[in-house]
Amino acid sequence: EKVDQKPVHQESEGSDKVAEEVTGTQFIITLPDMDDTDETNTDRWGIYKVILYAMDDGDMDGWTVEVVFTAGGDQTTAQSNPPSDKIPCDFKDVEKDSTRSRNFFCPSRTAANVVHIRGDSNPANLAEVVIAGKAWYKYPCDKGYYNTGGNHASTGQDCQICQDGARNHERGKESCVSCNNSVRNVYYTATFQHKVEENCQVCLNYQVANNEKNGCLECPAGEEFKYTYSTTDFDAADKTKVEACTSLKCSPCIKGKFRPGTAAKDEDCQNCLVNQYSAVGASECDVCEEHTHSAPGSSICTDCKGKTYQDVVDKDVTELEENEQLYKCFKDTGEVCLAETAIVSVYGTYSPKWVKVGENKTSTVSTTV
């Protein structure tokens, strides 16, 4: 929507002129306080750009454009320029050699009611000034913002920045698009720059999005990095491959497994050791209670049955390793360690392992004569 398209001449005079001529090369354009399209009052206009047209070929480099909000109202939450500050509008490098016209783009979310145009160093004579913009209440919210109706507001709630975990890469939106982590829990936004992008940011290197979707973290203790990928060449540092997964998340360790907080980020859940057990999501395994035992990777412990000493009596006790389930049963039912080191007596040296309380036990001893 063009705020003004009437020609502006340096020599123009009369009540119908749209610019106050300060000097031959300076103009001050005061924008109307009403939008004629719907006859609604407005104290400010959203200015997208100001276009200067020359009467003939000349030096457009001599012209500068500034806008300012002087109407006396407060700066809204989404308005980028404070009241009374003159804000430069700049042209793009691709237009630096233009001689007949030039576009001066104002910063995003700029609101103004006065436009200052000044020429220095013998600039080209102007034929027309076009101010491209809309009344503030019609001016679309910028990228990364949203508001009811998709537009700014001079009073009440103005455009709001997208919340963390959402983004909006188009102007004039009533809401932001939330990062969808239902399939791959890797998407997030944190900074304003993230929120103006077409897609959410992606967590890499065996990390997933946190609950707030504003950052990445490694899988916590008791959970492992779980993904489903079509081939065996998955690379957690490759954004394309991460997004190609049909599922990706931190998954709790199943019963009988555990994963401590000190584990490497790519380390899977591990089986509990013999005579240990765990529930779902364990960061460590519990030791089986007295008179119970378990195999590696167990979720429960089993009661030692009957006289467990008899279960192992046929074995050579010296070969009963600690990683055998019955070792614990044997120990719990009364086998006690007599000594960690060999017993040396006048009868020789005796190296026992376990002996049942009250039982006489013989062993070959070495003697020194």
Coordinates of C-alpha atoms in Angstrom, one line a residue:
E1 CA 0.0 0.0 0.0
K2 CA 1.5 3.4 -1.0
V3 CA 1.1 6.1 1.6
D4 CA 1.7 8.8 -1.0
Q5 CA 2.3 8.8 -4.7
K6 CA 1.9 12.5 -5.5
P7 CA 4.8 14.2 -7.3
V8 CA 7.2 16.2 -5.2
H9 CA 9.1 19.0 -7.0
Q10 CA 11.6 21.2 -5.4
E11 CA 9.9 24.3 -6.8
S12 CA 6.3 23.2 -5.9
E13 CA 4.2 25.5 -3.8
G14 CA 0.6 25.7 -2.7
S15 CA -1.7 24.0 -0.1
D16 CA -1.8 20.7 -2.0
K17 CA 1.9 19.9 -1.7
V18 CA 2.8 16.8 0.2
A19 CA 6.2 18.0 1.3
E20 CA 7.3 21.0 3.1
E21 CA 10.2 22.5 1.2
V22 CA 12.9 23.5 3.7
T23 CA 15.6 24.2 1.1
G24 CA 16.0 23.3 -2.6
T25 CA 17.3 19.8 -1.6
Q26 CA 15.5 19.1 1.7
F27 CA 11.9 17.9 2.2
I28 CA 9.9 17.0 5.3
I29 CA 6.8 14.9 4.6
T30 CA 4.3 14.6 7.4
L31 CA 2.1 11.6 7.0
P32 CA -1.7 11.8 7.5
D33 CA -3.3 11.0 10.8
M34 CA -6.1 9.0 9.2
D35 CA -6.1 6.1 6.9
D36 CA -8.4 7.2 4.0
T37 CA -9.2 3.6 3.0
D38 CA -11.4 3.1 6.1
E39 CA -11.3 6.5 7.7
T40 CA -9.6 5.2 10.8
N41 CA -7.3 7.5 12.8
T42 CA -3.7 6.4 13.1
D43 CA -0.8 8.1 14.9
R44 CA 1.9 6.1 13.0
W45 CA 2.6 4.3 9.8
G46 CA 4.6 1.2 9.2
I47 CA 7.2 2.2 6.6
Y48 CA 8.6 -0.5 4.4
K49 CA 10.6 1.8 2.0
V50 CA 10.8 5.2 0.4
I51 CA 11.3 5.4 -3.4
L52 CA 12.8 8.5 -4.9
Y53 CA 12.4 9.2 -8.7
A54 CA 14.6 11.7 -10.5
M55 CA 13.4 14.1 -13.2
D56 CA 16.4 13.0 -15.4
D57 CA 19.6 11.1 -15.0
G58 CA 21.6 12.4 -12.1
D59 CA 23.5 11.6 -9.0
M60 CA 21.2 9.6 -6.7
D61 CA 24.0 9.1 -4.2
G62 CA 23.4 12.5 -2.8
W63 CA 20.0 11.7 -1.4
T64 CA 19.4 10.3 2.1
V65 CA 16.1 9.3 3.8
E66 CA 15.3 9.2 7.5
V67 CA 12.0 8.5 9.2
V68 CA 10.9 9.5 12.7
F69 CA 7.9 9.0 15.0
T70 CA 7.0 12.3 16.6
A71 CA 3.2 11.9 17.2
G72 CA 3.7 11.7 21.0
G73 CA 2.5 8.1 21.5
D74 CA 4.5 5.4 23.3
Q75 CA 6.7 2.9 21.5
T76 CA 4.9 -0.4 21.2
T77 CA 6.5 -3.7 22.2
A78 CA 7.2 -4.6 18.6
Q79 CA 8.2 -1.2 17.3
S80 CA 11.9 -1.1 16.6
N81 CA 12.4 2.7 16.8
P82 CA 11.9 4.9 19.9
P83 CA 10.0 8.1 19.6
S84 CA 11.9 11.1 18.2
D85 CA 14.8 9.0 17.0
K86 CA 15.6 9.6 13.3
I87 CA 16.0 6.2 11.6
P88 CA 18.1 6.0 8.4
C89 CA 16.6 4.1 5.5
D90 CA 19.3 2.6 3.3
F91 CA 19.5 1.5 -0.3
K92 CA 20.9 -1.9 -1.4
D93 CA 24.3 -2.3 -3.1
V94 CA 22.6 -3.5 -6.3
E95 CA 21.1 0.0 -6.7
K96 CA 24.3 2.0 -6.0
D97 CA 24.8 2.9 -9.7
S98 CA 21.1 3.8 -10.4
T99 CA 20.6 7.3 -11.8
R100 CA 16.8 7.6 -12.3
S101 CA 15.4 6.1 -9.1
R102 CA 16.4 4.5 -5.8
N103 CA 14.7 2.4 -3.1
F104 CA 15.5 3.3 0.5
F105 CA 14.5 0.4 2.8
C106 CA 13.7 1.2 6.4
P107 CA 14.6 -1.3 9.2
S108 CA 12.0 -3.9 10.0
R109 CA 9.2 -2.9 12.4
T110 CA 9.8 0.8 11.8
A111 CA 6.9 3.1 12.7
A112 CA 6.9 6.8 11.7
N113 CA 4.7 9.8 10.9
V114 CA 7.4 12.0 9.4
V115 CA 9.8 11.4 6.6
H116 CA 13.0 13.5 6.1
I117 CA 14.6 13.6 2.6
R118 CA 17.8 15.5 2.1
G119 CA 20.1 15.9 -0.8
D120 CA 23.8 16.7 -0.7
S121 CA 26.6 17.2 -3.3
N122 CA 24.4 18.3 -6.2
P123 CA 21.9 15.4 -6.2
A124 CA 19.5 14.7 -9.1
N125 CA 16.3 16.8 -9.1
L126 CA 13.4 14.7 -7.8
A127 CA 10.2 14.2 -9.7
E128 CA 8.4 12.0 -7.3
V129 CA 8.5 10.5 -3.8
V130 CA 6.7 7.3 -3.0
I131 CA 6.3 6.1 0.6
A132 CA 5.5 2.4 0.7
G133 CA 3.8 1.3 3.9
K134 CA 0.5 0.9 5.8
A135 CA -1.2 2.4 8.8
W136 CA 0.4 0.7 11.8
Y137 CA -2.8 -1.3 12.7
K138 CA -2.7 -2.7 9.2
Y139 CA 1.1 -3.2 9.0
P140 CA 1.9 -7.0 9.0
C141 CA 3.8 -8.5 11.9
D142 CA 7.4 -9.2 10.9
K143 CA 9.0 -12.6 10.5
G144 CA 9.5 -14.2 13.9
Y145 CA 6.4 -12.4 15.3
Y146 CA 2.7 -13.1 15.6
N147 CA -0.5 -11.3 16.7
T148 CA -4.2 -11.5 16.5
G149 CA -5.1 -10.6 12.9
G150 CA -1.4 -10.8 11.9
N151 CA -1.0 -7.0 12.2
H152 CA 0.6 -4.5 14.6
A153 CA -1.4 -2.5 17.1
S154 CA -0.9 1.0 18.4
T155 CA -2.8 0.2 21.6
G156 CA -3.2 -3.1 23.4
Q157 CA -1.1 -6.1 22.5
D158 CA 1.3 -5.5 19.6
C159 CA 3.1 -8.3 17.7
Q160 CA 4.8 -10.8 19.9
I161 CA 8.0 -12.7 19.3
C162 CA 7.5 -16.4 18.7
Q163 CA 7.9 -18.5 21.8
D164 CA 10.9 -20.8 22.2
G165 CA 10.4 -24.0 20.2
A166 CA 8.5 -22.3 17.4
R167 CA 9.3 -20.2 14.3
N168 CA 7.6 -18.1 11.6
H169 CA 9.4 -17.2 8.4
E170 CA 6.5 -15.2 6.9
R171 CA 5.1 -11.8 7.7
G172 CA 1.5 -11.2 8.9
K173 CA 0.9 -14.4 10.8
E174 CA -1.5 -14.9 13.7
S175 CA 0.5 -17.7 15.2
C176 CA 3.9 -19.4 15.0
V177 CA 4.7 -22.9 13.9
S178 CA 5.8 -25.2 16.7
C179 CA 8.7 -27.5 16.2
N180 CA 7.3 -31.0 15.7
N181 CA 9.3 -33.5 17.8
S182 CA 6.8 -36.3 17.7
V183 CA 8.9 -38.5 15.3
R184 CA 12.4 -37.1 15.8
N185 CA 13.0 -35.2 19.1
V186 CA 15.7 -33.0 17.7
Y187 CA 14.1 -29.7 16.7
Y188 CA 14.4 -26.5 18.6
T189 CA 14.5 -22.7 18.4
A190 CA 16.2 -20.4 20.9
T191 CA 17.4 -17.1 19.4
F192 CA 15.4 -14.7 17.4
Q193 CA 17.4 -15.6 14.3
H194 CA 16.2 -19.2 14.8
K195 CA 12.6 -18.0 14.9
V196 CA 12.7 -16.3 11.5
E197 CA 14.0 -19.4 9.7
E198 CA 11.8 -21.6 7.5
N199 CA 12.7 -24.7 9.6
C200 CA 13.6 -25.3 13.2
Q201 CA 17.2 -25.9 14.2
V202 CA 18.4 -29.6 14.5
C203 CA 20.2 -31.2 17.4
L204 CA 23.2 -33.2 16.3
N205 CA 26.0 -35.4 17.8
Y206 CA 23.8 -37.8 19.9
Q207 CA 21.8 -35.0 21.4
V208 CA 18.0 -34.4 21.5
A209 CA 15.8 -31.3 22.2
N210 CA 15.0 -30.5 25.8
N211 CA 11.5 -30.3 27.0
E212 CA 11.3 -26.5 26.4
K213 CA 12.5 -27.1 22.8
N214 CA 15.0 -24.2 23.2
G215 CA 18.2 -26.2 23.3
C216 CA 19.9 -29.6 23.0
L217 CA 21.1 -32.1 25.6
E218 CA 22.5 -35.6 25.9
C219 CA 20.3 -38.4 27.0
P220 CA 20.0 -38.4 30.8
A221 CA 21.0 -41.2 33.1
G222 CA 18.7 -44.2 32.7
E223 CA 18.0 -43.5 29.0
E224 CA 19.8 -44.2 25.7
F225 CA 20.0 -42.5 22.3
K226 CA 17.6 -44.6 20.2
Y227 CA 17.1 -44.1 16.4
T228 CA 15.7 -46.0 13.4
Y229 CA 17.6 -45.5 10.2
S230 CA 17.3 -47.4 6.9
T231 CA 21.0 -48.3 6.4
T232 CA 24.0 -48.9 8.6
D233 CA 25.9 -45.7 7.8
F234 CA 24.1 -43.5 10.3
D235 CA 26.1 -40.4 11.3
A236 CA 24.8 -38.4 14.3
A237 CA 26.8 -35.4 13.1
D238 CA 25.1 -35.4 9.7
K239 CA 22.0 -33.2 9.7
T240 CA 20.6 -34.9 6.6
K241 CA 20.9 -38.4 8.1
V242 CA 19.5 -37.3 11.4
E243 CA 16.4 -35.9 9.6
A244 CA 16.1 -39.1 7.6
C245 CA 15.5 -41.2 10.7
T246 CA 12.0 -42.6 11.0
S247 CA 12.3 -42.2 14.7
L248 CA 14.9 -40.7 17.1
K249 CA 14.6 -40.0 20.8
C250 CA 16.0 -40.8 24.2
S251 CA 14.5 -44.1 25.3
P252 CA 14.5 -45.4 28.9
C253 CA 16.6 -48.5 29.6
I254 CA 14.5 -51.7 29.6
K255 CA 14.3 -53.9 32.7
G256 CA 17.6 -55.6 33.5
K257 CA 19.7 -52.8 31.9
F258 CA 21.1 -49.5 33.2
R259 CA 23.0 -46.5 31.9
P260 CA 24.8 -44.2 34.4
G261 CA 25.1 -40.4 34.0
T262 CA 28.8 -40.8 33.4
A263 CA 28.3 -42.9 30.2
A264 CA 29.5 -41.7 26.9
K265 CA 26.7 -39.9 24.9
D266 CA 26.6 -42.7 22.3
E267 CA 26.8 -45.5 24.8
D268 CA 23.8 -47.9 25.0
C269 CA 22.2 -49.3 28.1
Q270 CA 24.2 -52.2 29.6
N271 CA 23.1 -55.4 31.2
C272 CA 23.1 -55.6 35.0
L273 CA 25.8 -57.9 36.4
V274 CA 25.2 -61.3 37.9
N275 CA 23.1 -61.1 41.1
Q276 CA 21.9 -57.6 40.3
Y277 CA 18.6 -56.4 38.9
S278 CA 16.9 -53.2 37.6
A279 CA 13.5 -51.7 36.7
V280 CA 12.8 -49.5 33.6
G281 CA 14.9 -46.4 33.3
A282 CA 17.6 -47.4 35.8
S283 CA 20.8 -45.4 36.1
E284 CA 22.3 -48.2 38.2
C285 CA 21.4 -51.7 39.2
D286 CA 20.4 -52.9 42.7
V287 CA 22.1 -55.9 44.4
C288 CA 19.9 -58.9 45.0
E289 CA 18.8 -59.3 48.6
E290 CA 20.1 -62.0 50.9
H291 CA 19.1 -65.6 49.8
T292 CA 18.3 -64.4 46.3
H293 CA 20.2 -64.5 43.0
S294 CA 20.0 -63.5 39.4
A295 CA 21.6 -64.0 36.0
P296 CA 23.1 -61.0 34.1
G297 CA 20.4 -58.7 32.6
S298 CA 17.7 -59.6 35.1
S299 CA 14.8 -57.5 36.2
I300 CA 14.1 -59.6 39.3
C301 CA 16.0 -61.8 41.7
T302 CA 15.1 -65.5 42.3
D303 CA 15.0 -67.1 45.8
C304 CA 17.7 -69.5 46.6
K305 CA 16.1 -72.9 46.7
G306 CA 16.4 -75.4 49.6
K307 CA 19.8 -76.2 51.0
T308 CA 21.8 -74.3 48.4
Y309 CA 25.0 -75.7 49.7
Q310 CA 23.9 -79.0 48.4
D311 CA 23.4 -77.4 45.0
V312 CA 27.1 -76.8 44.8
V313 CA 28.6 -79.5 47.0
D314 CA 29.4 -81.5 43.9
K315 CA 31.4 -78.7 42.5
D316 CA 35.0 -78.1 43.4
V317 CA 34.5 -75.1 45.7
T318 CA 37.8 -73.6 44.7
E319 CA 36.4 -73.3 41.1
L320 CA 33.2 -71.7 42.1
E321 CA 33.6 -68.2 40.6
E322 CA 32.0 -65.1 42.0
N323 CA 30.1 -64.4 38.7
E324 CA 28.1 -67.6 39.1
Q325 CA 24.6 -67.1 40.5
L326 CA 25.0 -70.0 43.1
Y327 CA 28.1 -68.4 44.5
K328 CA 25.9 -65.9 46.2
C329 CA 23.5 -68.5 47.5
F330 CA 26.4 -70.5 48.8
K331 CA 27.8 -67.5 50.6
D332 CA 24.4 -66.5 52.0
T333 CA 23.7 -69.9 53.5
G334 CA 26.6 -70.0 55.8
E335 CA 29.8 -70.3 53.9
V336 CA 32.2 -67.8 55.5
C337 CA 35.6 -66.6 54.4
L338 CA 38.2 -67.7 57.0
A339 CA 40.9 -65.5 55.8
E340 CA 41.9 -63.4 52.8
T341 CA 45.5 -64.7 53.0
A342 CA 46.9 -68.1 53.6
I343 CA 47.0 -69.5 57.1
V344 CA 50.5 -70.4 58.2
S345 CA 50.9 -72.8 61.1
V346 CA 53.2 -75.5 62.5
Y347 CA 51.3 -77.8 60.3
G348 CA 52.1 -76.0 57.1
T349 CA 50.3 -73.4 54.9
Y350 CA 46.6 -73.6 54.3
S351 CA 44.8 -71.5 51.7
P352 CA 41.0 -71.9 52.2
K353 CA 38.3 -70.2 50.3
W354 CA 35.0 -70.9 52.0
V355 CA 34.0 -73.3 54.7
K356 CA 30.5 -73.9 56.2
V357 CA 30.1 -72.9 59.8
G358 CA 30.5 -76.0 62.1
E359 CA 32.0 -78.2 59.3
N360 CA 35.3 -79.8 59.5
K361 CA 37.2 -79.4 56.3
T362 CA 40.5 -80.9 55.2
S363 CA 42.9 -79.6 52.7
T364 CA 46.2 -80.5 51.4
V365 CA 48.8 -78.2 52.9
S366 CA 52.4 -77.5 52.0
T367 CA 54.9 -78.1 54.7
T368 CA 58.4 -76.8 55.1
V369 CA 60.9 -79.1 56.8

